PDB file of C-alpha atoms in Angstrom:
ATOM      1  CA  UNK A  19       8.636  13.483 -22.189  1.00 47.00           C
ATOM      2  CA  UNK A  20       5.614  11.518 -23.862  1.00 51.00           C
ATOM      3  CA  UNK A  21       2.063  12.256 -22.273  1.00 55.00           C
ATOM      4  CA  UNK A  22       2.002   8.821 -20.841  1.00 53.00           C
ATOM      5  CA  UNK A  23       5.218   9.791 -18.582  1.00 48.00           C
ATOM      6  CA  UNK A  24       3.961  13.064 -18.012  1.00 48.00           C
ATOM      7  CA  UNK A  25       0.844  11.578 -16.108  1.00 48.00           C
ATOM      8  CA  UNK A  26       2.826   8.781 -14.078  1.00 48.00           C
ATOM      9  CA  UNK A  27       4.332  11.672 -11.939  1.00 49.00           C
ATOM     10  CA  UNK A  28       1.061  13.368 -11.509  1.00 55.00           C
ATOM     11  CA  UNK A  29      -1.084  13.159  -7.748  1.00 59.00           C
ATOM     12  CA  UNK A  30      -3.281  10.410  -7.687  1.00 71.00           C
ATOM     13  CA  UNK A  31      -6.717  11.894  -8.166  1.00 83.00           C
ATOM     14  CA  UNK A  32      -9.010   8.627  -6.715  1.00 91.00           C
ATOM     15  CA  UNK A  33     -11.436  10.588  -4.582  1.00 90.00           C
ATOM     16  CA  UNK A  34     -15.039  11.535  -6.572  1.00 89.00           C
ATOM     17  CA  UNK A  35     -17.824  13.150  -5.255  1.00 87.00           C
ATOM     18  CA  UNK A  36     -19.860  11.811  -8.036  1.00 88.00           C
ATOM     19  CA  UNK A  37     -18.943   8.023  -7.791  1.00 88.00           C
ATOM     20  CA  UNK A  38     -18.973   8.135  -4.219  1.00 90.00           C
ATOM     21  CA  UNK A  39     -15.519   7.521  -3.967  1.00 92.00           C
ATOM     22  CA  UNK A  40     -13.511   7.909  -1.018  1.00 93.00           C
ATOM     23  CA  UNK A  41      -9.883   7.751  -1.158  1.00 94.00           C
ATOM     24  CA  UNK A  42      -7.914   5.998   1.660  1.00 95.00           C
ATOM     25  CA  UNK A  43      -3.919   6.226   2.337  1.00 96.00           C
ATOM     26  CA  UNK A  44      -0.965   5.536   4.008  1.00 97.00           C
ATOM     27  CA  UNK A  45       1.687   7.730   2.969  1.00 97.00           C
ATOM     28  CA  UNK A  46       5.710   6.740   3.916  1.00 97.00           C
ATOM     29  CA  UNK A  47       5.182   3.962   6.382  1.00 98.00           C
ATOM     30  CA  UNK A  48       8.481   2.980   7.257  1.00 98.00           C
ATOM     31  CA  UNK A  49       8.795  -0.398   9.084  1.00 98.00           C
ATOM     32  CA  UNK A  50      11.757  -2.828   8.941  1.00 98.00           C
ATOM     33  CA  UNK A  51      11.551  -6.257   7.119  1.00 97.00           C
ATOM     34  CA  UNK A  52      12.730  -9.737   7.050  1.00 97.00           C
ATOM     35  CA  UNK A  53      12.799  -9.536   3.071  1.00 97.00           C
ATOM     36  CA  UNK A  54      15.083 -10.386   0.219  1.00 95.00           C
ATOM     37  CA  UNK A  55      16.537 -13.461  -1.702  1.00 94.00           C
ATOM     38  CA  UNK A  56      20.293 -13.087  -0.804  1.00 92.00           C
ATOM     39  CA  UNK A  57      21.999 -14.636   1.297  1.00 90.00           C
ATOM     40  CA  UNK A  58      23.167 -11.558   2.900  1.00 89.00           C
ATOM     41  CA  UNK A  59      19.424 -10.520   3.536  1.00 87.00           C
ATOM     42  CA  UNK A  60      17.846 -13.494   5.571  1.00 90.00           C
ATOM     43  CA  UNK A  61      17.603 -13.194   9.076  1.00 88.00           C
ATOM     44  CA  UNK A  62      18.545  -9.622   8.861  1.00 91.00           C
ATOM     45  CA  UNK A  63      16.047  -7.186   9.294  1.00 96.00           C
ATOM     46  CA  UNK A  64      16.101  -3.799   6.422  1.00 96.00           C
ATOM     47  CA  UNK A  65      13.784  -0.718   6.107  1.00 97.00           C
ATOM     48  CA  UNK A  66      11.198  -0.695   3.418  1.00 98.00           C
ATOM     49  CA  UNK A  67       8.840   1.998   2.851  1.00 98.00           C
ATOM     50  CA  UNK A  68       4.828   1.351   2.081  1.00 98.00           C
ATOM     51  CA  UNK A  69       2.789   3.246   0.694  1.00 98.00           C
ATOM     52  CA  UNK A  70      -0.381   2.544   0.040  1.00 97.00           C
ATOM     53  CA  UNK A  71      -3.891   3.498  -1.716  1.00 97.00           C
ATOM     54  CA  UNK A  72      -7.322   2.967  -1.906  1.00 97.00           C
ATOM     55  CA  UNK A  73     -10.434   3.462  -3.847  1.00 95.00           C
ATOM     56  CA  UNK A  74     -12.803   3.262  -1.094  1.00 95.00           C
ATOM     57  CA  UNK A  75     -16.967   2.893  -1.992  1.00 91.00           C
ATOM     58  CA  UNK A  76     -18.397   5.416   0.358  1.00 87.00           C
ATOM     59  CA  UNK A  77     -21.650   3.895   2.469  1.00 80.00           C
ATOM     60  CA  UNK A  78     -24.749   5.243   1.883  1.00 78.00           C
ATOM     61  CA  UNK A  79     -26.190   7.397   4.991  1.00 75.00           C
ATOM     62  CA  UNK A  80     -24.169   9.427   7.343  1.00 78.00           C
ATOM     63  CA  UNK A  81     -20.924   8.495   9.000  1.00 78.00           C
ATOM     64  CA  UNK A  82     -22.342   8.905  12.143  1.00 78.00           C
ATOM     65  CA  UNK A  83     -18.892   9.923  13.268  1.00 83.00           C
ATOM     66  CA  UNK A  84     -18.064   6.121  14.192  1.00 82.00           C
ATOM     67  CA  UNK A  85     -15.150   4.574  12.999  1.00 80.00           C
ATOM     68  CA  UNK A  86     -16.588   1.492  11.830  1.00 83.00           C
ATOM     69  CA  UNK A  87     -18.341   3.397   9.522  1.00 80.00           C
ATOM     70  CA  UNK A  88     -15.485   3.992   7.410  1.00 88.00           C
ATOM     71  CA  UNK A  89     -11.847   2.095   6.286  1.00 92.00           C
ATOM     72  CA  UNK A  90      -9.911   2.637   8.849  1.00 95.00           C
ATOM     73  CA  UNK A  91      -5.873   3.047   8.056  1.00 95.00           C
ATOM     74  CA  UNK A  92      -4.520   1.970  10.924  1.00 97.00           C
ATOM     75  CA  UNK A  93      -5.850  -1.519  10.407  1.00 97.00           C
ATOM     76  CA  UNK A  94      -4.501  -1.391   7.223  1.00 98.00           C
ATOM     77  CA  UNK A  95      -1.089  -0.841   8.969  1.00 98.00           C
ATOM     78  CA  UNK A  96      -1.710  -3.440  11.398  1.00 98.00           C
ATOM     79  CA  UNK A  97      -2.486  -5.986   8.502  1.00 98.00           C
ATOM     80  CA  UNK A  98       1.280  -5.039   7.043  1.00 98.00           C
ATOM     81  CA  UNK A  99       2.655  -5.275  10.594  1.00 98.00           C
ATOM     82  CA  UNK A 100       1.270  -8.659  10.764  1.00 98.00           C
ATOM     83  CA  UNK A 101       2.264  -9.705   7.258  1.00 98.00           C
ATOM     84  CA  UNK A 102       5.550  -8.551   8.303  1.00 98.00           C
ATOM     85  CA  UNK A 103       5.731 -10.539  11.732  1.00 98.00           C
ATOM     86  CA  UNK A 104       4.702 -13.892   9.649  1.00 97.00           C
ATOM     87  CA  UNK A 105       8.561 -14.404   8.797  1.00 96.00           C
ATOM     88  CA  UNK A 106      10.880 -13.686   5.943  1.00 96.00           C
ATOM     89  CA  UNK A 107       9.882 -13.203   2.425  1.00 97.00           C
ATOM     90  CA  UNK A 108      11.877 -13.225  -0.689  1.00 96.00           C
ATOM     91  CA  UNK A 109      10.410 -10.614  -2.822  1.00 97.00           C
ATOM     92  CA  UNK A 110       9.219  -7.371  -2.482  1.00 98.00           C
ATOM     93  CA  UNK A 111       5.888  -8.850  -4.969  1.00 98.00           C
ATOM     94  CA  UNK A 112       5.298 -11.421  -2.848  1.00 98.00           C
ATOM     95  CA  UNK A 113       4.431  -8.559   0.075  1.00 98.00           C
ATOM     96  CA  UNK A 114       2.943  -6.339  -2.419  1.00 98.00           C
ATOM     97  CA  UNK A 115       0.052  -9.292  -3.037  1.00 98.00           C
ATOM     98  CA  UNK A 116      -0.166  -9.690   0.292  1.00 98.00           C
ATOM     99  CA  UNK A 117      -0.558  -6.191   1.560  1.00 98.00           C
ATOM    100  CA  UNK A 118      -3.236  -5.420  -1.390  1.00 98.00           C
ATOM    101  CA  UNK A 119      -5.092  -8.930  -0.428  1.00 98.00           C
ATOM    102  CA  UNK A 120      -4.946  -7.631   3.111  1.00 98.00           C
ATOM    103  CA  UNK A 121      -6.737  -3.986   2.076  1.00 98.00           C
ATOM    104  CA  UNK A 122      -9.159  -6.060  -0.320  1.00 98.00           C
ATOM    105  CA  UNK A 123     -10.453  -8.107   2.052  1.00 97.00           C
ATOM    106  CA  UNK A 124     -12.679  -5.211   2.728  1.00 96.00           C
ATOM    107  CA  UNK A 125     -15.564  -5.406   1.071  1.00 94.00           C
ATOM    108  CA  UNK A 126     -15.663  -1.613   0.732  1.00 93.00           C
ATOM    109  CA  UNK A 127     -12.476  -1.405  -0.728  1.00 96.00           C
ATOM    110  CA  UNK A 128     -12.703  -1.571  -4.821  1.00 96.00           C
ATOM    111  CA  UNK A 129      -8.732  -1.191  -5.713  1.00 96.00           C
ATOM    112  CA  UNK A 130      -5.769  -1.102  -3.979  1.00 97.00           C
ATOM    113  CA  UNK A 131      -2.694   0.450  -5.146  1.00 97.00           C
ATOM    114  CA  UNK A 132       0.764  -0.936  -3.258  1.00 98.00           C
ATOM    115  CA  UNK A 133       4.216   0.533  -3.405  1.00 98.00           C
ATOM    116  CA  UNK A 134       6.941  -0.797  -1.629  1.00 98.00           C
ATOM    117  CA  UNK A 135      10.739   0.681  -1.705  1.00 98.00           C
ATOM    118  CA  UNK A 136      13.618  -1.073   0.122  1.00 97.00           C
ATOM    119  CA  UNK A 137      15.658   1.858   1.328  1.00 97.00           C
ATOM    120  CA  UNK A 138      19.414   0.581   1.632  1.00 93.00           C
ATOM    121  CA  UNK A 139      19.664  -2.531  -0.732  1.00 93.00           C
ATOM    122  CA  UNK A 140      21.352  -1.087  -3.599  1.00 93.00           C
ATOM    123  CA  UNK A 141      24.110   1.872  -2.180  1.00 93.00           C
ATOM    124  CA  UNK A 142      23.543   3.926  -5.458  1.00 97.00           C
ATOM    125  CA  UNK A 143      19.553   4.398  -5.299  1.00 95.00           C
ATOM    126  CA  UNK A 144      17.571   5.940  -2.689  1.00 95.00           C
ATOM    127  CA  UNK A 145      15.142   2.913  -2.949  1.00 96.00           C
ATOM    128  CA  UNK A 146      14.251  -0.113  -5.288  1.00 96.00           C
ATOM    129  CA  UNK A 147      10.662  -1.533  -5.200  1.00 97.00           C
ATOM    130  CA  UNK A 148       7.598  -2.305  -6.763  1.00 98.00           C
ATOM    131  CA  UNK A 149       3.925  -0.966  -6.936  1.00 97.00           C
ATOM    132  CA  UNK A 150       1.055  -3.328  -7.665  1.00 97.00           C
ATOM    133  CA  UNK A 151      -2.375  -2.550  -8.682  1.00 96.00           C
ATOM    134  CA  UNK A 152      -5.791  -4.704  -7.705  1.00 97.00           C
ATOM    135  CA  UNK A 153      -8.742  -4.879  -7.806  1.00 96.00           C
ATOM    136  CA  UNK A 154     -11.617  -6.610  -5.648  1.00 95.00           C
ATOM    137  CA  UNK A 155     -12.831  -9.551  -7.083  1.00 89.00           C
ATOM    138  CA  UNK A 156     -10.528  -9.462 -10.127  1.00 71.00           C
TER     139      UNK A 156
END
């Protein structure tokens, strides 16, 4: 297995001390969507598993212990619940984009890293999906 491969199956190491990096996630949200392009698939409702991170620019100063202080993850699964709610979409991309536009919208947020599995679309695989990388502003 080349290097390359090697490193795709590492942890994600986002968080720095030094940069001032703070690194937000979502690990194995499982909610079920109106998703897919087959006939089969509208108006029936299928689990898909999110995951989700974030490079997160920590604020200068102290937390203060107050919430608004900081990027708060269940808003970010509220923004996917509500992305979800909007109706059906036909790809798994499409609400990959979303989701990430959703976590950039915060301005503290520099990247956002999406994955998104449908569990039970393909009887062979555990899941089938897509991850998505962006970044603010780009």
């Amino acid at each position: 297995m080349s290097d390359r491969a090697k490193s795709q199956f590492q942890p994600l190491r986002i968080a720095d001390a030094k940069s001032r990096i703070r690194h937000v996630f979502v690990r194995d949200l499982e909610l079920n969507a109106n998703i897919g392009v087959h006939r089969f698939e509208k108006g029936q409702l299928q689990p898909v598993r999110f995951n989700i991170d974030l490079t997160v620019e920590e604020m200068d100063g102290d937390l203060d212990d107050r919430l608004e202080n900081v990027v708060d993850y269940e808003e970010v699964v509220k923004g996917v619940k509500t992305i979800l709610a909007a109706g059906h979409l036909n790809l798994v991309e499409t609400l990959a984009e979303r989701v990430a536009q959703h976590c950039l919208a915060d301005r503290r947020v520099k990247v956002a890293r999406v994955r998104i599995e449908k569990l039970k679309i393909i009887a062979e695989a555990q899941s089938v999906g897509v991850e998505i990388e962006r970044v603010a502003g780009g």
